[in-house]
Coordinates of C-alpha atoms and ligand atoms in Angstrom, one line a residue:
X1 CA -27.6 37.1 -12.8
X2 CA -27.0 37.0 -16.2
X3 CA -27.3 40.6 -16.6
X4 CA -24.6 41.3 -13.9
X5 CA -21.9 39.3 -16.3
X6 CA -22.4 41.0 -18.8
X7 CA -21.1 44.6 -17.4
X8 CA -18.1 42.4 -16.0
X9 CA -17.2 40.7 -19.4
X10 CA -16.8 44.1 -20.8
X11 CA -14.4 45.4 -18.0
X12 CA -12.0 42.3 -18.1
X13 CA -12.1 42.7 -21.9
X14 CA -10.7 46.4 -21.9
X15 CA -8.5 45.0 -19.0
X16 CA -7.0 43.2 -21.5
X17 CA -6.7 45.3 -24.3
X18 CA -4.9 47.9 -22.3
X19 CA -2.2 45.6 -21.2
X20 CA -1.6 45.0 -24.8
X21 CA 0.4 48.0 -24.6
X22 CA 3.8 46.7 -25.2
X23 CA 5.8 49.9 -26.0
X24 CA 9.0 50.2 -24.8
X25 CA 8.6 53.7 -22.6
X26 CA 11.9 53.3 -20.6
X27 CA 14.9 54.4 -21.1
X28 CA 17.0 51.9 -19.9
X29 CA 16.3 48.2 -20.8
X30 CA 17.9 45.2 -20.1
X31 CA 18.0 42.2 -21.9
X32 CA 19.5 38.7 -21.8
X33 CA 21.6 37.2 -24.8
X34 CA 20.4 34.6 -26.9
X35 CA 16.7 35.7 -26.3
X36 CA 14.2 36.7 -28.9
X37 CA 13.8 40.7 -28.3
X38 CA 12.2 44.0 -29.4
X39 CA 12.0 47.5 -28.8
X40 CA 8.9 49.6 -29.4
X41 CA 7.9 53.1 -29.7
X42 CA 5.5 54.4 -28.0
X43 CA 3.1 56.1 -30.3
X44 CA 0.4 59.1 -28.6
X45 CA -1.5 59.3 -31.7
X46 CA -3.1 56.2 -33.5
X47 CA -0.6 53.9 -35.7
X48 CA -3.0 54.2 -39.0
X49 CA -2.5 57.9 -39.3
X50 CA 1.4 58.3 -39.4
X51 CA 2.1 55.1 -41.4
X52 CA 3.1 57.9 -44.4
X53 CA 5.8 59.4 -42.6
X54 CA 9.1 57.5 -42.7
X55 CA 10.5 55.3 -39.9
X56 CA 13.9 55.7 -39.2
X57 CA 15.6 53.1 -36.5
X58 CA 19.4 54.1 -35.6
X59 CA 22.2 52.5 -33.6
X60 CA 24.4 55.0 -32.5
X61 CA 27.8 54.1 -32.6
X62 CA 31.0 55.8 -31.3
X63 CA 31.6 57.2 -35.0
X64 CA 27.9 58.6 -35.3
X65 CA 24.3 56.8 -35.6
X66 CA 24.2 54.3 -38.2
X67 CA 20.9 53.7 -40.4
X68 CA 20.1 50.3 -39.2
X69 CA 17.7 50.0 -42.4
X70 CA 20.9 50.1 -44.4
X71 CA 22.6 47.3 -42.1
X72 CA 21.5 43.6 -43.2
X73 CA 21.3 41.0 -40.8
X74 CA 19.1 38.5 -40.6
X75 CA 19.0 38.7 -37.0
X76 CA 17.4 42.8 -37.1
X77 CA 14.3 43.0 -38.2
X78 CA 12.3 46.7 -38.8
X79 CA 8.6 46.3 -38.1
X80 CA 7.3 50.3 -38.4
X81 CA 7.3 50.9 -34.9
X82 CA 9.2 47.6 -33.7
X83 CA 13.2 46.6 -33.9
X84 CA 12.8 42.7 -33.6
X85 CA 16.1 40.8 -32.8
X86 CA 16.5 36.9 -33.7
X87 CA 17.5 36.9 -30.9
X88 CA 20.0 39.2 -29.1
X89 CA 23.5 39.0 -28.7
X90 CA 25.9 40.9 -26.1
X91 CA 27.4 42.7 -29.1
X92 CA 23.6 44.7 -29.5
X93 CA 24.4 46.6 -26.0
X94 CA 24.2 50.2 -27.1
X95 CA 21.9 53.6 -27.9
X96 CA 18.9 53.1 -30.1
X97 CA 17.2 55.8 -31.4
X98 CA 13.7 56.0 -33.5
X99 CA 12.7 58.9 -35.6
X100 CA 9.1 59.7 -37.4
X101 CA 9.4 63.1 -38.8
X102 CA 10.0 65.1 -35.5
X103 CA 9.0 62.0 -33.2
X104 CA 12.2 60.8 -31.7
X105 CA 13.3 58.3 -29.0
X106 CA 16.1 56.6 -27.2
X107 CA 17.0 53.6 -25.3
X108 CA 20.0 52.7 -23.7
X109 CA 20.2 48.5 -24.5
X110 CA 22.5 46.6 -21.7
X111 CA 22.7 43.2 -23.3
X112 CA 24.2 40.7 -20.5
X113 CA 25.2 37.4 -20.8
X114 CA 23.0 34.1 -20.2
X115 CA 24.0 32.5 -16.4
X116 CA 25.3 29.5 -17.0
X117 CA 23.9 27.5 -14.2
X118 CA 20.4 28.6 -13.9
X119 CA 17.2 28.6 -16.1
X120 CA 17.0 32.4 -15.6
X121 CA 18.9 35.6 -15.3
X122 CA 19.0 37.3 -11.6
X123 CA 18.7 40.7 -13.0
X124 CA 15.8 40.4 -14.9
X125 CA 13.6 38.7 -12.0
X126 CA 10.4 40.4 -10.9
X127 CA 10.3 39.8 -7.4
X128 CA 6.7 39.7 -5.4
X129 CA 5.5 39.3 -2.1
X130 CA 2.3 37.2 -1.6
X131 CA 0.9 36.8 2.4
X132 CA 0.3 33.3 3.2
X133 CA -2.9 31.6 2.8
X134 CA -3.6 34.4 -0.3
X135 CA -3.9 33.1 -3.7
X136 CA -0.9 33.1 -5.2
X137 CA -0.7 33.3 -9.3
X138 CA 2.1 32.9 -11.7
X139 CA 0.7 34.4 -15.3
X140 CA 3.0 32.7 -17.8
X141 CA 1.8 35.5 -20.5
X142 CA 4.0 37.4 -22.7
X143 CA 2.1 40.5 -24.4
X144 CA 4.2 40.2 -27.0
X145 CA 5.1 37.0 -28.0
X146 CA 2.0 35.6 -26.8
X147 CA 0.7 35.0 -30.0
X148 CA 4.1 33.1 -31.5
X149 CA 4.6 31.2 -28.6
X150 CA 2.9 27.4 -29.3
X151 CA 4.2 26.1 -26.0
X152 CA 4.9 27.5 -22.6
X153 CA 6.8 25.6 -19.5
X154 CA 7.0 27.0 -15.8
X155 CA 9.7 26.1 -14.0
X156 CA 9.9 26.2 -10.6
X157 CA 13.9 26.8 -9.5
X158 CA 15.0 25.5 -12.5
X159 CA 12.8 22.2 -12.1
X160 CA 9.8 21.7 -14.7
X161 CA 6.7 21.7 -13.0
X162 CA 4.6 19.0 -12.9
X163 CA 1.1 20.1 -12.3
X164 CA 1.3 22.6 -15.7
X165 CA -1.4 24.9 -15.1
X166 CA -1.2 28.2 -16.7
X167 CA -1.8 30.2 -14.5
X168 CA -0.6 28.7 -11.8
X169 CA -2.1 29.3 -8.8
X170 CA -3.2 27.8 -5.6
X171 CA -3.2 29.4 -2.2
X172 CA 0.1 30.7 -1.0
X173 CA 2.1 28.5 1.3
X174 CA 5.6 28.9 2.7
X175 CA 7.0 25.9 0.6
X176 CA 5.8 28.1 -2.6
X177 CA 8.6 30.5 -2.0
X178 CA 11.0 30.3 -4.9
X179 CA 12.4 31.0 -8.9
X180 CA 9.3 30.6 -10.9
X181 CA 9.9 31.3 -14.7
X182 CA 7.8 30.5 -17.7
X183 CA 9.7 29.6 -20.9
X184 CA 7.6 30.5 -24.4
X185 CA 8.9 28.6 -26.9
X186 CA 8.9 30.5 -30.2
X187 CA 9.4 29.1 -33.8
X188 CA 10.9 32.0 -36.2
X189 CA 12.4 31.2 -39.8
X190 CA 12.7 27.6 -39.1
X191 CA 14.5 28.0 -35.6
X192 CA 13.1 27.4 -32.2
X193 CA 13.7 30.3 -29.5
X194 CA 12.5 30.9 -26.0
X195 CA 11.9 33.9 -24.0
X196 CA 11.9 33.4 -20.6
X197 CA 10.1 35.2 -17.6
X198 CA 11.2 35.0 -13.9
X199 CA 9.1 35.7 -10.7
X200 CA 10.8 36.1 -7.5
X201 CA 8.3 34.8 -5.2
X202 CA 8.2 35.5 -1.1
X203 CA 5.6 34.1 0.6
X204 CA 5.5 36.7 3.9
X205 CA 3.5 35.5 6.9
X206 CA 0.4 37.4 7.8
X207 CA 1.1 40.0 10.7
X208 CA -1.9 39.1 13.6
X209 CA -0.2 38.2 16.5
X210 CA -1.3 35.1 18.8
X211 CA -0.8 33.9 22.2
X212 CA 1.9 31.3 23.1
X213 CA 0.7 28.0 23.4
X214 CA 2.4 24.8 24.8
X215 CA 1.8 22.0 22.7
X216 CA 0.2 18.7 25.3
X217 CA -1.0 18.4 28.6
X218 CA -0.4 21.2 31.0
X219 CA 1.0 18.5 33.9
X220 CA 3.1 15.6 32.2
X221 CA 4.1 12.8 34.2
X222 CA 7.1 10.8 32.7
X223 CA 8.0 7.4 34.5
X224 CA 11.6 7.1 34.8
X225 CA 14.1 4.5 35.6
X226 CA 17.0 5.5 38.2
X227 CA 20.6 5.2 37.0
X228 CA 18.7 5.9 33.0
X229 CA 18.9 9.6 31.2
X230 CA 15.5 11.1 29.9
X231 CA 14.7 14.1 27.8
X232 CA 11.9 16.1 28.0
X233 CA 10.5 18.2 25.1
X234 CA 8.9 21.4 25.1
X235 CA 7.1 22.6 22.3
X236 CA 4.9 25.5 21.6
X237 CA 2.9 27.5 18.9
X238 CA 4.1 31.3 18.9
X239 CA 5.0 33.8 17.0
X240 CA 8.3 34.5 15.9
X241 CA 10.2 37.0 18.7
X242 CA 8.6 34.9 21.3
X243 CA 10.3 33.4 23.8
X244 CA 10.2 29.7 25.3
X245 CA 12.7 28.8 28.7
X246 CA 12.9 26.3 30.9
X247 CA 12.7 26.9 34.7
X248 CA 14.9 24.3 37.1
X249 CA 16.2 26.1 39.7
X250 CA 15.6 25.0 43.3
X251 CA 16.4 26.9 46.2
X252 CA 19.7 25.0 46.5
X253 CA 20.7 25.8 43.0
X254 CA 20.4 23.8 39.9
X255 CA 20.7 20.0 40.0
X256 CA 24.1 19.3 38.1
X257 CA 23.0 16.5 36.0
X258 CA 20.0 18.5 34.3
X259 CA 21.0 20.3 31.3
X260 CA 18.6 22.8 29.0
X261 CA 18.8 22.3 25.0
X262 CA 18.7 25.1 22.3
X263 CA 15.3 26.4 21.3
X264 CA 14.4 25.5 17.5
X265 CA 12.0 26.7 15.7
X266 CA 10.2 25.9 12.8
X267 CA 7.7 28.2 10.5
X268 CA 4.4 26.4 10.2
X269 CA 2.6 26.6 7.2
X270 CA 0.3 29.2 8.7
X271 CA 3.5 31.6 9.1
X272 CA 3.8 30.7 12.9
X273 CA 6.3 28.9 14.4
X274 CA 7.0 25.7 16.2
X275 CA 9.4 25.9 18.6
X276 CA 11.0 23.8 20.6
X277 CA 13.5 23.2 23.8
X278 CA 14.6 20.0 25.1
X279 CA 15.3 19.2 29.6
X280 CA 18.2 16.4 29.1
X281 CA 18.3 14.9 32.7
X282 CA 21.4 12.5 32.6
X283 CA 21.4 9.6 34.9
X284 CA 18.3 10.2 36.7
X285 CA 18.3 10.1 40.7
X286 CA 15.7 10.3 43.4
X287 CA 16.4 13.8 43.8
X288 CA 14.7 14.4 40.2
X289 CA 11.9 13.0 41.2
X290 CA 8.7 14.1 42.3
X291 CA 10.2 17.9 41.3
X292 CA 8.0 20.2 38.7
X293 CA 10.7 20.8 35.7
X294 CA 8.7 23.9 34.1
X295 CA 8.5 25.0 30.7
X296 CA 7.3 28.9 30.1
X297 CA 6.3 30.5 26.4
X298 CA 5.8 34.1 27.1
X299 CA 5.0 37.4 24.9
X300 CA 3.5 40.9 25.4
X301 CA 0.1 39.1 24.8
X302 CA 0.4 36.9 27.1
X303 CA 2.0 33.6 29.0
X304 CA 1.6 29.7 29.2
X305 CA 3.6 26.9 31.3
X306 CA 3.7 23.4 31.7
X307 CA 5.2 21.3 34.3
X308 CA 7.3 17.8 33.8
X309 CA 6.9 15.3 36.4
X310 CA 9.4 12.7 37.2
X311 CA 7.5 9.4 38.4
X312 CA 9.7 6.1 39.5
X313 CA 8.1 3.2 36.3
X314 CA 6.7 0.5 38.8
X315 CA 8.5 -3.0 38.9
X316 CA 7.3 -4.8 36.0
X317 CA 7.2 -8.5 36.1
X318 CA 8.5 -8.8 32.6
X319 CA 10.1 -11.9 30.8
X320 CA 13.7 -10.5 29.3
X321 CA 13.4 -9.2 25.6
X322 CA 16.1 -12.2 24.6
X323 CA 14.2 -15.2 26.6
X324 CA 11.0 -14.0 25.2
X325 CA 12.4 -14.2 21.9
X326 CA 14.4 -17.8 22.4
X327 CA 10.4 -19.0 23.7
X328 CA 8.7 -17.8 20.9
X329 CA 11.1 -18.9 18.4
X330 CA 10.9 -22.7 19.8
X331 CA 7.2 -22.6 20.2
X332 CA 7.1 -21.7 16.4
X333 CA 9.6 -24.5 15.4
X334 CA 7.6 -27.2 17.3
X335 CA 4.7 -26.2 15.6
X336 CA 5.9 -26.2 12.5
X337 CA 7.1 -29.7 13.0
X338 CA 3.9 -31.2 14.4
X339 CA 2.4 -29.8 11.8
X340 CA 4.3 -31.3 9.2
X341 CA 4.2 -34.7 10.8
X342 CA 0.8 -34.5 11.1
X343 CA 0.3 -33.5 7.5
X344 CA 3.0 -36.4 6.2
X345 CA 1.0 -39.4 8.4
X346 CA -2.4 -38.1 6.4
X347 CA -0.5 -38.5 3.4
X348 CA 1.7 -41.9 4.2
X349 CA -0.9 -43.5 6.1
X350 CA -1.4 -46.5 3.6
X351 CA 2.4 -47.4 3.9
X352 CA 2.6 -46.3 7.5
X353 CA 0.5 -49.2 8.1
X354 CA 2.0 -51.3 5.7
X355 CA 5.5 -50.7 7.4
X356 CA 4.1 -51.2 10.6
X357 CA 2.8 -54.6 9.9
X358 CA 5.6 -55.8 8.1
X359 CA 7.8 -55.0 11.7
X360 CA 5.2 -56.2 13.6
X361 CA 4.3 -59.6 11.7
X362 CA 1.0 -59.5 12.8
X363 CA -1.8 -61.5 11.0
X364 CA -5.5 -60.3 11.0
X365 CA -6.9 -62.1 8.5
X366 CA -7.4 -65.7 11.0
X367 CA -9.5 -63.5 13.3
X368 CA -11.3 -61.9 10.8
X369 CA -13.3 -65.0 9.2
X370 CA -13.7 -66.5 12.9
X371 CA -15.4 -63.4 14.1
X372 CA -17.8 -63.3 11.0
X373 CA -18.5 -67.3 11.8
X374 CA -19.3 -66.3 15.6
X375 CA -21.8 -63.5 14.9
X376 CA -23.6 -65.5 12.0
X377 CA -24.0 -68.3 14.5
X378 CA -25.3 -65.6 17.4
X379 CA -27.9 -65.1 15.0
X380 CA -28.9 -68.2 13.8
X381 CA -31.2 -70.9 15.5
X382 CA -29.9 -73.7 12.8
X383 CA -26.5 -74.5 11.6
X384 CA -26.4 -76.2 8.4
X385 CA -23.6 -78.4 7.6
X386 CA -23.2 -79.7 4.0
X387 CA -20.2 -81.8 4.3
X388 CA -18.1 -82.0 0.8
X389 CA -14.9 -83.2 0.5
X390 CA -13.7 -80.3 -1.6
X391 CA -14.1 -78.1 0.6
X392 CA -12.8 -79.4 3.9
X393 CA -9.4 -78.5 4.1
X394 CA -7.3 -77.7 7.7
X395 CA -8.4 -74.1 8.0
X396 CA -12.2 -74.6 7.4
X397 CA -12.0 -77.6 9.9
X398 CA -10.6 -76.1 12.7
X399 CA -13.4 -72.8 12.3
X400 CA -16.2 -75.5 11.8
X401 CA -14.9 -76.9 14.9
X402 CA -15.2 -73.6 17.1
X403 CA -18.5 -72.9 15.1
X404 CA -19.6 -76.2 16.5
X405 CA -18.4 -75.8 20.0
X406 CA -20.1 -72.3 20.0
X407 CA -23.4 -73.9 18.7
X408 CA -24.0 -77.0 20.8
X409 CA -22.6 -76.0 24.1
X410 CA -22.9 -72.2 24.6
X411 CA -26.3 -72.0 22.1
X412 CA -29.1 -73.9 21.5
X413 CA -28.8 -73.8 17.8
X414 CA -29.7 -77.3 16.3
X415 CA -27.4 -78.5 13.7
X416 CA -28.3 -80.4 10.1
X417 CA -25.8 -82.0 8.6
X418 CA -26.3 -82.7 4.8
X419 CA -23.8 -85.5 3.9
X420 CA -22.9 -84.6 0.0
X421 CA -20.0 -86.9 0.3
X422 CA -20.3 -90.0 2.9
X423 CA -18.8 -89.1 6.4
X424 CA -16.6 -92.6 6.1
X425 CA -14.5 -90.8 3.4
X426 CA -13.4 -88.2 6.0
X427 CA -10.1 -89.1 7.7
X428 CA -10.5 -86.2 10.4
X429 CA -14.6 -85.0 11.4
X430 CA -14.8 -83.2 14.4
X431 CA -16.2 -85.7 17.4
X432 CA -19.2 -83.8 18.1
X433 CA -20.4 -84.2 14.4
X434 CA -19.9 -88.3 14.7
X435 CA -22.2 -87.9 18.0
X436 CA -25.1 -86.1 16.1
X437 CA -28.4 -87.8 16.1
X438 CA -29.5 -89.9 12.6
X439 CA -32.4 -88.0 12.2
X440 CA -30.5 -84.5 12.0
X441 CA -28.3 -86.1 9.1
X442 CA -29.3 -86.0 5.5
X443 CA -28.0 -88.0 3.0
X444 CA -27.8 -86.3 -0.5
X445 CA -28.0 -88.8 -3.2
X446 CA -29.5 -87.5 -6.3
X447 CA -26.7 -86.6 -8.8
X448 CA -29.1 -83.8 -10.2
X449 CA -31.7 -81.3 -8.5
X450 CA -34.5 -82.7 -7.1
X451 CA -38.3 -81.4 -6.9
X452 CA -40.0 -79.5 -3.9
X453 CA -42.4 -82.5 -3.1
X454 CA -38.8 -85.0 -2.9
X455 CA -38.2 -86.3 0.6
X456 CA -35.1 -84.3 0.5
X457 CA -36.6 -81.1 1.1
X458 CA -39.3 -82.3 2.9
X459 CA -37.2 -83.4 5.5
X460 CA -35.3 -80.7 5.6
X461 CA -38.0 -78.1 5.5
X462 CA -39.4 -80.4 8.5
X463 CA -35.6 -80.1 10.6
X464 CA -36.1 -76.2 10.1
X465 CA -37.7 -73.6 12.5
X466 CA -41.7 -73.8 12.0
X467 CA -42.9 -70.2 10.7
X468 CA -46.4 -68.7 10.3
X469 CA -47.5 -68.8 7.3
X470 CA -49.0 -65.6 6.0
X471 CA -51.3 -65.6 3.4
X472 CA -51.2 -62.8 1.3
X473 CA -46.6 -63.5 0.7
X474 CA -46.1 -64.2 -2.9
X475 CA -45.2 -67.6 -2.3
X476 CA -42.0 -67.3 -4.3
X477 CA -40.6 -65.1 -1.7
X478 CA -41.0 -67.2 1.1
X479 CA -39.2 -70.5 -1.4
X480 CA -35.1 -71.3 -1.2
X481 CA -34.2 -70.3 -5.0
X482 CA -33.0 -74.0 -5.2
X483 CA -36.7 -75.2 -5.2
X484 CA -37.5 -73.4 -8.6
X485 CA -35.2 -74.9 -10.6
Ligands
LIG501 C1 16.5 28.5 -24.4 O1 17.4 28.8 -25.4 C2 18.8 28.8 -25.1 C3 19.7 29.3 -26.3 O2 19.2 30.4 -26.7 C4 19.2 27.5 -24.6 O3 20.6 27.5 -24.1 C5 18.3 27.0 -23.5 O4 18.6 25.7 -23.1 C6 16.9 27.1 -23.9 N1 16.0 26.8 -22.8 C7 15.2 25.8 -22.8 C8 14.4 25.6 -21.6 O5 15.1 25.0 -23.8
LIG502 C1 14.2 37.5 -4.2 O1 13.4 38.1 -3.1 C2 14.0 38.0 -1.9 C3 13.1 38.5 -0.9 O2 12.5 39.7 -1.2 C4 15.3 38.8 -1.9 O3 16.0 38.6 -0.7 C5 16.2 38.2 -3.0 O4 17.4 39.0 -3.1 C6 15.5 38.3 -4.3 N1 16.3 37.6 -5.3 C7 16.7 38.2 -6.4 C8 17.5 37.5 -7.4 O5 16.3 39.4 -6.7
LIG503 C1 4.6 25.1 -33.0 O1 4.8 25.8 -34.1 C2 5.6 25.2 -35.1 C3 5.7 26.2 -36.2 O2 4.6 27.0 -36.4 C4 4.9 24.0 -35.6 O3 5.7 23.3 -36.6 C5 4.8 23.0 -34.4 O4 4.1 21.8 -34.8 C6 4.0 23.7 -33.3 N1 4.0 22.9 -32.2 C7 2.9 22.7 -31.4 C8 3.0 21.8 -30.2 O5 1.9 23.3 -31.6
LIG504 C1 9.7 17.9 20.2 O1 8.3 17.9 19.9 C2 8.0 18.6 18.7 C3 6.5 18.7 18.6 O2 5.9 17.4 18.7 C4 8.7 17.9 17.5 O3 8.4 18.7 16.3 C5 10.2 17.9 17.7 O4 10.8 17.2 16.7 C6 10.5 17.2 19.0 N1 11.9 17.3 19.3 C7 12.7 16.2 19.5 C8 14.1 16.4 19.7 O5 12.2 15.1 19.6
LIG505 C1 6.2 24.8 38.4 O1 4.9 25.1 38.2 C2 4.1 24.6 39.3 C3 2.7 24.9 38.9 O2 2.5 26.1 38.2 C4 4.5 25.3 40.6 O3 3.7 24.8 41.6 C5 6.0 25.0 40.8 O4 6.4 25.7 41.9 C6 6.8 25.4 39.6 N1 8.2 24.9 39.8 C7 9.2 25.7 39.6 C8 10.5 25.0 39.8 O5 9.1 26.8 39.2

């Protein structure tokens, strides 16, 4: 592989020093003012052997050729073989001449003035055909001022390019036609130039022929409402002297309401075109339906139709467009609502509830206590009742009471009453306490804690439940904490 290259390296080499060539051969030049520009001679022998002779560079003006040598301006500069103007100005227009010992040539200068409104001058545009799909390139090289020019912009219609590649190129599409000109910027003596280049570019589409084709189904059926107006479309891919028609003619002539649209056509970006007819069929009756409206693209190579079908649209049970819309937007209110009541009573519920009691002046608490009395009793086989007088008040006596009622007549639960204070001191007892037996009353009379083996406890321990005793329990355990003490 490597060997191949090689060969090739050499060839685009020489390719390039050839085009380095950048005498002026023509006779008659154009150039634009306020550009950087040069003439050059074009030597046939090599530079190094005539440099002896003497260069001579004339403009010849009405009164005879002047010696431009002899003229100074800082804009005209002799190089040998190069006039260099910096830049050139309409008032250069004229015959040049160049003389080197018998050597002569002329040029016949047209210097015209810079368009106002464009980037580029139409006279100096090369213009170029490139077939779409082909690689298109714009070279933004100047063989001359290559080698000043420190920055290059293309322009594209007189719009900077974005995508500044140099060369640009990409494969050709029809949206690439257009002004493309490169603009070298030059810097000479200080001042900054540019020398501009314009391609006129026309993308031309590629000559193979192809065979109409309708774009979509070859049958269409279209359901239509009666009393609406419809329009049908046409479209096909063809080439550009093609033709596309519509064909509605019955036996009994045309119907009056149908009417056919101009064809348009559009180039595709594979240099086809896109064309298209519309069948406007204004207030549609029954007569339109069930009728084949054709469409027909036809050229030398060949032909292709397509029929339109008028169907009735069945009856659709449909909720109007408006009450649909009045539904919804409800349904989205409520729930917005609920959900913000529902999101305020998670929040409020403490003072909710507080509100609602204080409207509703209800009182839990009575119940509360009772209920915790009634199931401690359920579970209990003996009530124990130490009577104190600091702690009977109203409230306690009426739940004792119920306890007591809930004890002795729906339970068997054996009451003990422990008298701290004497049952005479007690303006109000509840009657069923007065009726207990003696031996279920004990009489607390000690005025400090008394000892496990006292007849207190004894009897007490004797009025409770008997329990097995099991003999490995820490006996501790088993003991009222009172005992210990
Ligand atoms: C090129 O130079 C001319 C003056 O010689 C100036 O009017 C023009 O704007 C310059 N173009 C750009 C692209 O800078
Ligand atoms: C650019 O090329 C097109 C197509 O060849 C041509 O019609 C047009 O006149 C050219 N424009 C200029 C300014 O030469
Ligand atoms: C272009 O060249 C000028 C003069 O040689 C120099 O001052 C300037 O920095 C250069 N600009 C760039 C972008 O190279
Ligand atoms: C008809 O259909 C073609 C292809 O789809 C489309 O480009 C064109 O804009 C349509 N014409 C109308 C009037 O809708
Ligand atoms: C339309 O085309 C269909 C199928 O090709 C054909 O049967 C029908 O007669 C044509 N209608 C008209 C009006 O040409």
């Amino acid at each position: 592989m490597h060997c191949r290259e090689i060969p090739l390296t050499v060839w685009v080499l020489m390719f390039i020093s050839t085009s380095e060539e950048t005498c002026t051969s023509r006779l008659h030049i154009t150039a634009v003012e306020g550009e950087p520009f040069y003439l050059k001679y074009c030597s046939s022998s090599p530079e190094h052997g005539k440099k002896t002779t003497t260069i001579k560079w004339y403009k010849n003006e009405s009164h005879g050729p002047v010696d431009l040598s002899l003229r100074s301006s800082p804009r005209i500069l002799l190089r040998d073989y190069v006039l260099e103007f910096w830049p050139v100005e309409l008032s250069d227009s004229g015959s040049y001449s160049f003389q080197m010992g018998n050597d002569t040539h002329d040029w016949k200068l047209n210097v015209i003035p810079r368009s106002p409104h464009s980037c580029f001058t139409e006279k100096l545009v090369m213009s170029k055909a490139v077939e779409v799909k082909k690689s298109l390139q714009i070279p933004c090289e100047h063989n001359y001022y290559q080698q000043l020019a420190n920055r290059t912009v293309l322009y594209k219609n007189c719009e900077k390019m974005e995508n500044n590649q140099n060369p640009f190129l990409k494969n050709a599409e029809f949206k690439d036609q257009g002004y493309y000109t490169c603009v070298f910027f030059l810097h000479h003596n200080g001042k900054l130039f540019n020398v501009t280049k314009t391609f006129n570019i026309t993308i031309v589409g590629d000559h193979s022929n192809i065979i109409p084709a309708l774009l979509g189904p070859k049958i269409e059926e279209v359901k239509v409402e009666l009393g609406k107006d419809i329009q049908l479309n046409c479209s096909a891919l063809l080439n550009e002297k093609d033709i596309i028609y519509w064909n509605t003619w019955r036996k009994n002539g045309k119907d009056p309401n149908v009417h056919e649209g101009e064809v348009t056509r559009i180039r595709t970006s594979e240099g086809k075109w896109l064309a298209s007819t519309i069948l406007r069929i204004e207030n549609v009756n029954t007569r339109n339906l069930n009728f084949s409206y054709n469409c027909t693209a036809v050229n030398e190579g060949g032909i292709d139709t397509k029929s339109f079908l008028l169907l009735l649209k069945e009856d659709m049970v449909d909720i109007p467009g408006h009450v649909f819309t009045r539904g919804m937007i409800v349904a989205v209110v409520i729930s917005v609502v609920v959900v913000c009541l529902v999101t305020m009573g998670v929040i409020y519920r403490v003072d909710l509830v507080l509100f609602y009691r204080h409207f509703m002046g209800r009182d839990e608490t009575l119940t509360a206590v009772v209920d915790e009395i009634h199931s401690l009793i359920e579970k209990s086989r003996r009530l124990i009742i130490v009577l104190s007088k600091s702690y009977m008040s109203s409230e306690v006596r009426y739940e004792l009471e119920s306890g007591l009622h809930e004890a002795l007549v729906e339970r068997k639960i054996k009451i003990i009453l422990i008298e701290f204070t004497p049952v005479g001191d007690f303006r109000f007892l509840p009657q069923s306490l007065k009726l207990l037996k003696s031996h279920r009353v004990l009489k607390w009379k000690a005025d400090k804690s008394l000892s496990y083996n006292s007849r207190f406890w004894k009897n007490l321990l004797y009025l409770m439940p008997a329990k097995a005793v099991k003999p490995c329990r820490d006996e501790s355990e088993v003991l009222p904490v009172l005992l210990k003490s």
